[in-house]
Amino acid sequence: MTRSALVTGASRGIGRGIALRLAAGGWGLTVAARDVDRLEATADELRGAGASEVLVVPADMADSAAVEAIVDSHAERYGALNAAILNAGMGVSGSIAEMPLRRLDKMVAVNLKAPMAIVQRALPLLRATAAADPERGVKVLALASITGVYSEPGLAAYGATKAALLSMIKTLNVEESGRGVLATAIAPGYVDTDMSGWVHDRIPPDSMITVDDIVELAAALLKMSSKSVISGLVIARAGIDGYRA
Ligand SMILES: NC(=O)c1ccc[n+]([C@@H]2O[C@H](COP(=O)([O-])OP(=O)(O)OC[C@H]3O[C@@H](n4cnc5c(N)ncnc54)[C@H](OP(=O)(O)O)[C@@H]3O)[C@@H](O)[C@H]2O)c1
């Protein structure tokens, strides 16, 4: 049976990488992001890479109704959900002394509230899909950050939203893994994507974690059975102490 996944932030970076891997495996995909042209271009790539079907749902993760519409559109089209890739995220740097609180609100909305809203809305479908495939269950993969585990100066607000995401994923496992809904928060240091471009003056892109490595990890997690729970995985850049982004 064809498996299906929804991927938020699928148009670029890590989300695009994971979506391409799923496409190569023939998955049916629902992809979301804000920039429609870019998302449509990625959807064409995904079709070319082998996706059995690609449903495009433009959405801003800060808009609760749009977030729910991603799940509802997926449910209507596929009637099952084998994997939810909660990848869309945003970061604004700034010290606690100077961070405007409206920016914290936006990061909370995109990095925490939207993933939780997607899981909440999708749970009936996730449970039903897991019940139909008890050996494998279904997987929720959330892109957190190493800054949610170890503190990083200038990234208090972003790191706090990712720490909360890591916590939510742990509790999701406590509540749902017995029903076959298994979740992992992936918490990397700097990954070479558009998002990390702002630190290129001090951290060269070729010293960053590659999208391909995150994709390999995601693919392995999706292959695992429903017997093992991995709530969080920290991935550090080589050559540093392992506690910094
Ligand atoms: N790159 C890193 O160094 C790094 C490290 C640790 C964790 N992460 C996390 O990994 C995830 C992916 O990051 P990335 O590096 O792949 O980022 P990226 O290259 O900037 O791509 C971000 C993706 O998310 C979408 N997106 C951003 N804001 C959105 C919003 N408000 N609503 C809907 N979609 C939105 C973007 O499309 P649109 O702009 O068109 O919406 C794009 O598809 C994020 O959660 C990030 O926090 C990244």
mmCIF file of C-alpha atoms and ligand atoms in Angstrom:
data_model
loop_
_atom_site.group_PDB
_atom_site.id
_atom_site.type_symbol
_atom_site.label_atom_id
_atom_site.label_comp_id
_atom_site.label_asym_id
_atom_site.label_seq_id
_atom_site.Cartn_x
_atom_site.Cartn_y
_atom_site.Cartn_z
ATOM 1 C CA MET A 1 0.000 0.000 0.000
ATOM 2 C CA THR A 2 1.266 3.491 -0.844
ATOM 3 C CA ARG A 3 2.335 5.386 2.240
ATOM 4 C CA SER A 4 1.614 9.080 2.659
ATOM 5 C CA ALA A 5 3.245 11.936 4.528
ATOM 6 C CA LEU A 6 2.745 15.590 5.134
ATOM 7 C CA VAL A 7 5.836 17.794 5.140
ATOM 8 C CA THR A 8 5.780 21.390 6.363
ATOM 9 C CA GLY A 9 8.434 23.767 5.071
ATOM 10 C CA ALA A 10 8.897 21.380 2.152
ATOM 11 C CA SER A 11 9.954 23.931 -0.442
ATOM 12 C CA ARG A 12 13.571 24.418 0.653
ATOM 13 C CA GLY A 13 16.326 23.123 2.905
ATOM 14 C CA ILE A 14 15.769 20.158 5.209
ATOM 15 C CA GLY A 15 12.057 19.796 4.426
ATOM 16 C CA ARG A 16 12.739 19.607 0.685
ATOM 17 C CA GLY A 17 15.478 17.043 1.306
ATOM 18 C CA ILE A 18 13.195 14.768 3.330
ATOM 19 C CA ALA A 19 10.355 15.212 0.832
ATOM 20 C CA LEU A 20 12.677 14.222 -2.048
ATOM 21 C CA ARG A 21 13.702 11.047 -0.180
ATOM 22 C CA LEU A 22 10.048 10.136 0.419
ATOM 23 C CA ALA A 23 9.247 10.884 -3.236
ATOM 24 C CA ALA A 24 11.994 8.490 -4.342
ATOM 25 C CA GLY A 25 10.254 5.816 -2.256
ATOM 26 C CA GLY A 26 6.969 6.451 -4.069
ATOM 27 C CA TRP A 27 5.180 8.069 -1.131
ATOM 28 C CA GLY A 28 2.110 10.271 -1.575
ATOM 29 C CA LEU A 29 2.928 13.722 -0.223
ATOM 30 C CA THR A 30 1.200 16.830 1.051
ATOM 31 C CA VAL A 31 3.630 19.742 1.026
ATOM 32 C CA ALA A 32 3.226 23.122 2.709
ATOM 33 C CA ALA A 33 5.090 26.459 2.816
ATOM 34 C CA ARG A 34 4.204 30.129 2.242
ATOM 35 C CA ASP A 35 5.792 30.964 -1.134
ATOM 36 C CA VAL A 36 3.420 29.282 -3.600
ATOM 37 C CA ASP A 37 5.659 29.520 -6.690
ATOM 38 C CA ARG A 38 8.586 27.970 -4.899
ATOM 39 C CA LEU A 39 6.354 25.260 -3.408
ATOM 40 C CA GLU A 40 4.873 24.426 -6.827
ATOM 41 C CA ALA A 41 8.390 24.196 -8.288
ATOM 42 C CA THR A 42 9.401 21.787 -5.522
ATOM 43 C CA ALA A 43 6.201 19.793 -6.043
ATOM 44 C CA ASP A 44 7.194 19.336 -9.721
ATOM 45 C CA GLU A 45 10.613 18.130 -8.586
ATOM 46 C CA LEU A 46 8.956 15.670 -6.204
ATOM 47 C CA ARG A 47 6.721 14.298 -8.949
ATOM 48 C CA GLY A 48 9.794 13.883 -11.142
ATOM 49 C CA ALA A 49 11.567 12.077 -8.288
ATOM 50 C CA GLY A 50 8.828 9.427 -8.069
ATOM 51 C CA ALA A 51 6.165 10.643 -5.628
ATOM 52 C CA SER A 52 2.928 8.788 -6.297
ATOM 53 C CA GLU A 53 1.087 12.064 -5.801
ATOM 54 C CA VAL A 54 1.877 15.554 -4.506
ATOM 55 C CA LEU A 55 -0.777 17.766 -2.939
ATOM 56 C CA VAL A 56 0.270 21.412 -2.584
ATOM 57 C CA VAL A 57 -1.214 23.337 0.353
ATOM 58 C CA PRO A 58 0.216 26.854 0.712
ATOM 59 C CA ALA A 59 0.067 27.855 4.386
ATOM 60 C CA ASP A 60 1.639 30.209 6.890
ATOM 61 C CA MET A 61 2.349 28.283 10.072
ATOM 62 C CA ALA A 62 1.469 31.398 12.066
ATOM 63 C CA ASP A 63 -2.135 31.089 10.823
ATOM 64 C CA SER A 64 -4.019 28.461 12.857
ATOM 65 C CA ALA A 65 -6.776 27.957 10.291
ATOM 66 C CA ALA A 66 -4.238 27.408 7.510
ATOM 67 C CA VAL A 67 -2.362 24.909 9.671
ATOM 68 C CA GLU A 68 -5.516 22.872 10.266
ATOM 69 C CA ALA A 69 -6.282 23.020 6.534
ATOM 70 C CA ILE A 70 -3.019 21.163 5.793
ATOM 71 C CA VAL A 71 -4.174 18.196 7.865
ATOM 72 C CA ASP A 72 -7.737 18.291 6.562
ATOM 73 C CA SER A 73 -6.585 18.445 2.924
ATOM 74 C CA HIS A 74 -4.235 15.519 3.488
ATOM 75 C CA ALA A 75 -6.933 13.473 5.246
ATOM 76 C CA GLU A 76 -9.441 14.097 2.481
ATOM 77 C CA ARG A 77 -6.987 13.172 -0.291
ATOM 78 C CA TYR A 78 -5.224 10.156 1.201
ATOM 79 C CA GLY A 79 -7.435 8.860 4.054
ATOM 80 C CA ALA A 80 -4.301 7.851 6.003
ATOM 81 C CA LEU A 81 -1.169 9.511 7.383
ATOM 82 C CA ASN A 82 1.974 7.398 7.833
ATOM 83 C CA ALA A 83 4.357 10.247 8.649
ATOM 84 C CA ALA A 84 4.053 13.873 9.718
ATOM 85 C CA ILE A 85 7.257 15.828 9.129
ATOM 86 C CA LEU A 86 6.969 18.942 11.287
ATOM 87 C CA ASN A 87 9.823 20.853 9.750
ATOM 88 C CA ALA A 88 8.799 24.474 9.082
ATOM 89 C CA GLY A 89 10.466 26.784 11.534
ATOM 90 C CA MET A 90 11.892 30.263 11.916
ATOM 91 C CA GLY A 91 14.542 31.918 13.998
ATOM 92 C CA VAL A 92 15.327 35.492 14.942
ATOM 93 C CA SER A 93 18.484 36.144 16.933
ATOM 94 C CA GLY A 94 18.770 38.630 19.759
ATOM 95 C CA SER A 95 19.754 38.734 23.402
ATOM 96 C CA ILE A 96 17.126 38.426 26.129
ATOM 97 C CA ALA A 97 17.866 42.068 26.936
ATOM 98 C CA GLU A 98 16.830 43.174 23.465
ATOM 99 C CA MET A 99 14.448 40.607 21.932
ATOM 100 C CA PRO A 100 11.124 42.283 20.999
ATOM 101 C CA LEU A 101 8.398 40.132 22.552
ATOM 102 C CA ARG A 102 6.282 40.159 19.389
ATOM 103 C CA ARG A 103 9.128 38.238 17.735
ATOM 104 C CA LEU A 104 8.945 35.672 20.535
ATOM 105 C CA ASP A 105 5.192 35.385 19.876
ATOM 106 C CA LYS A 106 5.838 34.663 16.178
ATOM 107 C CA MET A 107 8.465 32.021 16.951
ATOM 108 C CA VAL A 108 6.156 30.366 19.479
ATOM 109 C CA ALA A 109 3.374 30.312 16.882
ATOM 110 C CA VAL A 110 5.484 28.821 14.073
ATOM 111 C CA ASN A 111 7.906 26.599 16.019
ATOM 112 C CA LEU A 112 5.619 25.255 18.767
ATOM 113 C CA LYS A 113 1.935 26.031 18.345
ATOM 114 C CA ALA A 114 1.742 24.943 14.691
ATOM 115 C CA PRO A 115 3.453 21.546 15.264
ATOM 116 C CA MET A 116 1.185 20.873 18.250
ATOM 117 C CA ALA A 117 -1.897 21.954 16.285
ATOM 118 C CA ILE A 118 -0.964 19.622 13.417
ATOM 119 C CA VAL A 119 -0.436 16.684 15.757
ATOM 120 C CA GLN A 120 -3.679 17.391 17.611
ATOM 121 C CA ARG A 121 -5.715 17.687 14.409
ATOM 122 C CA ALA A 122 -4.052 14.631 12.845
ATOM 123 C CA LEU A 123 -4.160 12.302 15.854
ATOM 124 C CA PRO A 124 -7.372 10.459 14.931
ATOM 125 C CA LEU A 125 -5.922 9.773 11.466
ATOM 126 C CA LEU A 126 -2.474 8.895 12.846
ATOM 127 C CA ARG A 127 -3.998 6.416 15.326
ATOM 128 C CA ALA A 128 -6.169 4.827 12.655
ATOM 129 C CA THR A 129 -3.224 4.508 10.248
ATOM 130 C CA ALA A 130 -1.075 2.994 13.025
ATOM 131 C CA ALA A 131 -3.814 0.495 13.869
ATOM 132 C CA ALA A 132 -3.797 -0.631 10.223
ATOM 133 C CA ASP A 133 0.008 -1.079 10.227
ATOM 134 C CA PRO A 134 0.842 -2.188 13.798
ATOM 135 C CA GLU A 135 4.342 -3.495 13.004
ATOM 136 C CA ARG A 136 5.559 -0.131 11.744
ATOM 137 C CA GLY A 137 3.114 2.272 13.350
ATOM 138 C CA VAL A 138 3.257 5.885 12.204
ATOM 139 C CA LYS A 139 5.970 8.449 12.746
ATOM 140 C CA VAL A 140 6.020 12.110 13.711
ATOM 141 C CA LEU A 141 9.385 13.772 13.032
ATOM 142 C CA ALA A 142 9.871 17.311 14.337
ATOM 143 C CA LEU A 143 12.828 19.551 13.501
ATOM 144 C CA ALA A 144 13.963 21.026 16.796
ATOM 145 C CA SER A 145 17.492 22.394 17.350
ATOM 146 C CA ILE A 146 20.575 21.811 19.476
ATOM 147 C CA THR A 147 19.779 25.258 20.954
ATOM 148 C CA GLY A 148 16.736 23.637 22.592
ATOM 149 C CA VAL A 149 19.122 21.382 24.552
ATOM 150 C CA TYR A 150 22.237 23.526 25.168
ATOM 151 C CA SER A 151 22.053 27.284 25.622
ATOM 152 C CA GLU A 152 23.409 29.521 22.888
ATOM 153 C CA PRO A 153 23.930 33.248 23.477
ATOM 154 C CA GLY A 154 21.624 35.307 21.279
ATOM 155 C CA LEU A 155 19.233 32.429 20.628
ATOM 156 C CA ALA A 156 17.230 32.369 23.879
ATOM 157 C CA ALA A 157 13.833 32.828 22.273
ATOM 158 C CA TYR A 158 14.430 30.445 19.367
ATOM 159 C CA GLY A 159 16.044 27.881 21.690
ATOM 160 C CA ALA A 160 13.156 28.115 24.139
ATOM 161 C CA THR A 161 10.632 27.315 21.395
ATOM 162 C CA LYS A 162 12.735 24.328 20.319
ATOM 163 C CA ALA A 163 13.107 23.138 23.948
ATOM 164 C CA ALA A 164 9.329 23.275 24.216
ATOM 165 C CA LEU A 165 9.017 21.324 20.966
ATOM 166 C CA LEU A 166 11.396 18.645 22.313
ATOM 167 C CA SER A 167 9.259 18.447 25.455
ATOM 168 C CA MET A 168 6.028 18.174 23.474
ATOM 169 C CA ILE A 169 7.461 15.311 21.423
ATOM 170 C CA LYS A 170 8.522 13.431 24.590
ATOM 171 C CA THR A 171 5.037 13.742 26.028
ATOM 172 C CA LEU A 172 3.499 12.699 22.723
ATOM 173 C CA ASN A 173 5.428 9.448 23.024
ATOM 174 C CA VAL A 174 4.258 8.934 26.602
ATOM 175 C CA GLU A 175 0.658 9.477 25.552
ATOM 176 C CA GLU A 176 0.549 7.824 22.119
ATOM 177 C CA SER A 177 3.456 5.441 21.457
ATOM 178 C CA GLY A 178 1.461 2.551 22.960
ATOM 179 C CA ARG A 179 -1.011 3.110 20.125
ATOM 180 C CA GLY A 180 1.735 3.062 17.489
ATOM 181 C CA VAL A 181 2.198 6.823 17.086
ATOM 182 C CA LEU A 182 5.948 7.323 17.559
ATOM 183 C CA ALA A 183 7.661 10.685 17.577
ATOM 184 C CA THR A 184 11.231 11.963 17.347
ATOM 185 C CA ALA A 185 12.567 15.495 17.664
ATOM 186 C CA ILE A 186 15.743 15.932 15.606
ATOM 187 C CA ALA A 187 17.949 18.596 17.205
ATOM 188 C CA PRO A 188 20.869 19.616 14.972
ATOM 189 C CA GLY A 189 23.475 22.317 15.189
ATOM 190 C CA TYR A 190 23.901 24.548 12.130
ATOM 191 C CA VAL A 191 22.784 22.811 8.939
ATOM 192 C CA ASP A 192 23.874 24.216 5.582
ATOM 193 C CA THR A 193 20.597 25.758 4.326
ATOM 194 C CA ASP A 194 19.247 29.257 3.666
ATOM 195 C CA MET A 195 18.368 29.537 7.359
ATOM 196 C CA SER A 196 21.985 29.407 8.519
ATOM 197 C CA GLY A 197 23.238 31.886 5.892
ATOM 198 C CA TRP A 198 23.395 34.683 8.486
ATOM 199 C CA VAL A 199 26.348 33.042 10.306
ATOM 200 C CA HIS A 200 28.502 32.354 7.221
ATOM 201 C CA ASP A 201 30.915 35.136 8.260
ATOM 202 C CA ARG A 202 31.942 33.097 11.331
ATOM 203 C CA ILE A 203 30.893 29.519 10.447
ATOM 204 C CA PRO A 204 31.732 28.408 6.889
ATOM 205 C CA PRO A 205 28.922 26.433 5.223
ATOM 206 C CA ASP A 206 31.259 23.516 4.452
ATOM 207 C CA SER A 207 31.753 23.003 8.213
ATOM 208 C CA MET A 208 28.012 22.681 8.787
ATOM 209 C CA ILE A 209 25.870 19.561 9.065
ATOM 210 C CA THR A 210 24.571 18.528 5.640
ATOM 211 C CA VAL A 211 20.918 18.256 4.680
ATOM 212 C CA ASP A 212 21.768 14.769 3.369
ATOM 213 C CA ASP A 213 22.773 13.612 6.861
ATOM 214 C CA ILE A 214 19.484 14.825 8.339
ATOM 215 C CA VAL A 215 17.665 13.082 5.486
ATOM 216 C CA GLU A 216 19.498 9.788 6.207
ATOM 217 C CA LEU A 217 18.485 10.031 9.850
ATOM 218 C CA ALA A 218 14.861 10.750 8.983
ATOM 219 C CA ALA A 219 14.792 7.840 6.535
ATOM 220 C CA ALA A 220 16.159 5.471 9.191
ATOM 221 C CA LEU A 221 13.582 6.638 11.747
ATOM 222 C CA LEU A 222 10.790 6.101 9.229
ATOM 223 C CA LYS A 223 11.998 2.539 8.578
ATOM 224 C CA MET A 224 12.002 1.524 12.256
ATOM 225 C CA SER A 225 9.336 -0.666 13.809
ATOM 226 C CA SER A 226 6.746 0.484 16.335
ATOM 227 C CA LYS A 227 8.685 -1.213 19.157
ATOM 228 C CA SER A 228 11.307 1.487 19.807
ATOM 229 C CA VAL A 229 10.889 5.067 20.894
ATOM 230 C CA ILE A 230 13.577 7.693 20.172
ATOM 231 C CA SER A 231 12.224 10.966 21.552
ATOM 232 C CA GLY A 232 15.191 13.160 20.760
ATOM 233 C CA LEU A 233 18.419 13.106 18.777
ATOM 234 C CA VAL A 234 21.097 15.778 19.054
ATOM 235 C CA ILE A 235 23.394 16.175 16.049
ATOM 236 C CA ALA A 236 26.469 18.322 16.614
ATOM 237 C CA ARG A 237 28.901 19.760 14.083
ATOM 238 C CA ALA A 238 32.216 17.955 13.942
ATOM 239 C CA GLY A 239 35.270 19.778 15.244
ATOM 240 C CA ILE A 240 33.651 21.771 18.047
ATOM 241 C CA ASP A 241 32.795 20.899 21.659
ATOM 242 C CA GLY A 242 29.392 19.469 20.754
ATOM 243 C CA TYR A 243 27.452 21.889 22.946
ATOM 244 C CA ARG A 244 27.216 24.782 20.502
ATOM 245 C CA ALA A 245 25.099 25.241 17.389
HETATM 246 N N1 LIG B 1 19.498 25.297 9.174
HETATM 247 C C1 LIG B 1 19.880 25.139 10.421
HETATM 248 O O1 LIG B 1 20.995 25.503 10.820
HETATM 249 C C2 LIG B 1 18.957 24.477 11.418
HETATM 250 C C3 LIG B 1 19.521 23.972 12.598
HETATM 251 C C4 LIG B 1 18.709 23.369 13.542
HETATM 252 C C5 LIG B 1 17.347 23.268 13.295
HETATM 253 N N2 LIG B 1 16.815 23.766 12.140
HETATM 254 C C6 LIG B 1 15.364 23.657 11.960
HETATM 255 O O2 LIG B 1 15.110 22.873 10.828
HETATM 256 C C7 LIG B 1 13.881 23.293 10.209
HETATM 257 C C8 LIG B 1 14.113 23.543 8.734
HETATM 258 O O3 LIG B 1 15.100 24.556 8.610
HETATM 259 P P1 LIG B 1 15.882 24.830 7.241
HETATM 260 O O4 LIG B 1 17.256 25.140 7.620
HETATM 261 O O5 LIG B 1 15.600 23.769 6.239
HETATM 262 O O6 LIG B 1 15.168 26.205 6.820
HETATM 263 P P2 LIG B 1 15.029 26.917 5.400
HETATM 264 O O7 LIG B 1 16.034 26.419 4.439
HETATM 265 O O8 LIG B 1 14.965 28.370 5.734
HETATM 266 O O9 LIG B 1 13.582 26.424 4.916
HETATM 267 C C9 LIG B 1 12.473 26.710 5.709
HETATM 268 C C10 LIG B 1 11.243 26.092 5.092
HETATM 269 O O10 LIG B 1 10.128 26.373 5.952
HETATM 270 C C11 LIG B 1 9.195 27.223 5.281
HETATM 271 N N3 LIG B 1 8.699 28.188 6.252
HETATM 272 C C12 LIG B 1 9.417 29.099 6.955
HETATM 273 N N4 LIG B 1 8.601 29.838 7.711
HETATM 274 C C13 LIG B 1 7.334 29.382 7.479
HETATM 275 C C14 LIG B 1 6.055 29.764 7.931
HETATM 276 N N5 LIG B 1 5.865 30.783 8.795
HETATM 277 N N6 LIG B 1 4.965 29.085 7.481
HETATM 278 C C15 LIG B 1 5.131 28.077 6.602
HETATM 279 N N7 LIG B 1 6.313 27.672 6.148
HETATM 280 C C16 LIG B 1 7.397 28.330 6.561
HETATM 281 C C17 LIG B 1 9.980 27.843 4.118
HETATM 282 O O11 LIG B 1 9.173 28.197 3.017
HETATM 283 P P3 LIG B 1 8.504 29.675 2.901
HETATM 284 O O12 LIG B 1 9.550 30.661 3.289
HETATM 285 O O13 LIG B 1 8.043 29.780 1.488
HETATM 286 O O14 LIG B 1 7.339 29.653 3.855
HETATM 287 C C18 LIG B 1 10.903 26.676 3.751
HETATM 288 O O15 LIG B 1 10.207 25.738 2.980
HETATM 289 C C19 LIG B 1 13.422 24.516 11.009
HETATM 290 O O16 LIG B 1 12.445 24.132 11.950
HETATM 291 C C20 LIG B 1 14.675 24.973 11.714
HETATM 292 O O17 LIG B 1 14.383 25.681 12.904
HETATM 293 C C21 LIG B 1 17.590 24.362 11.199
#
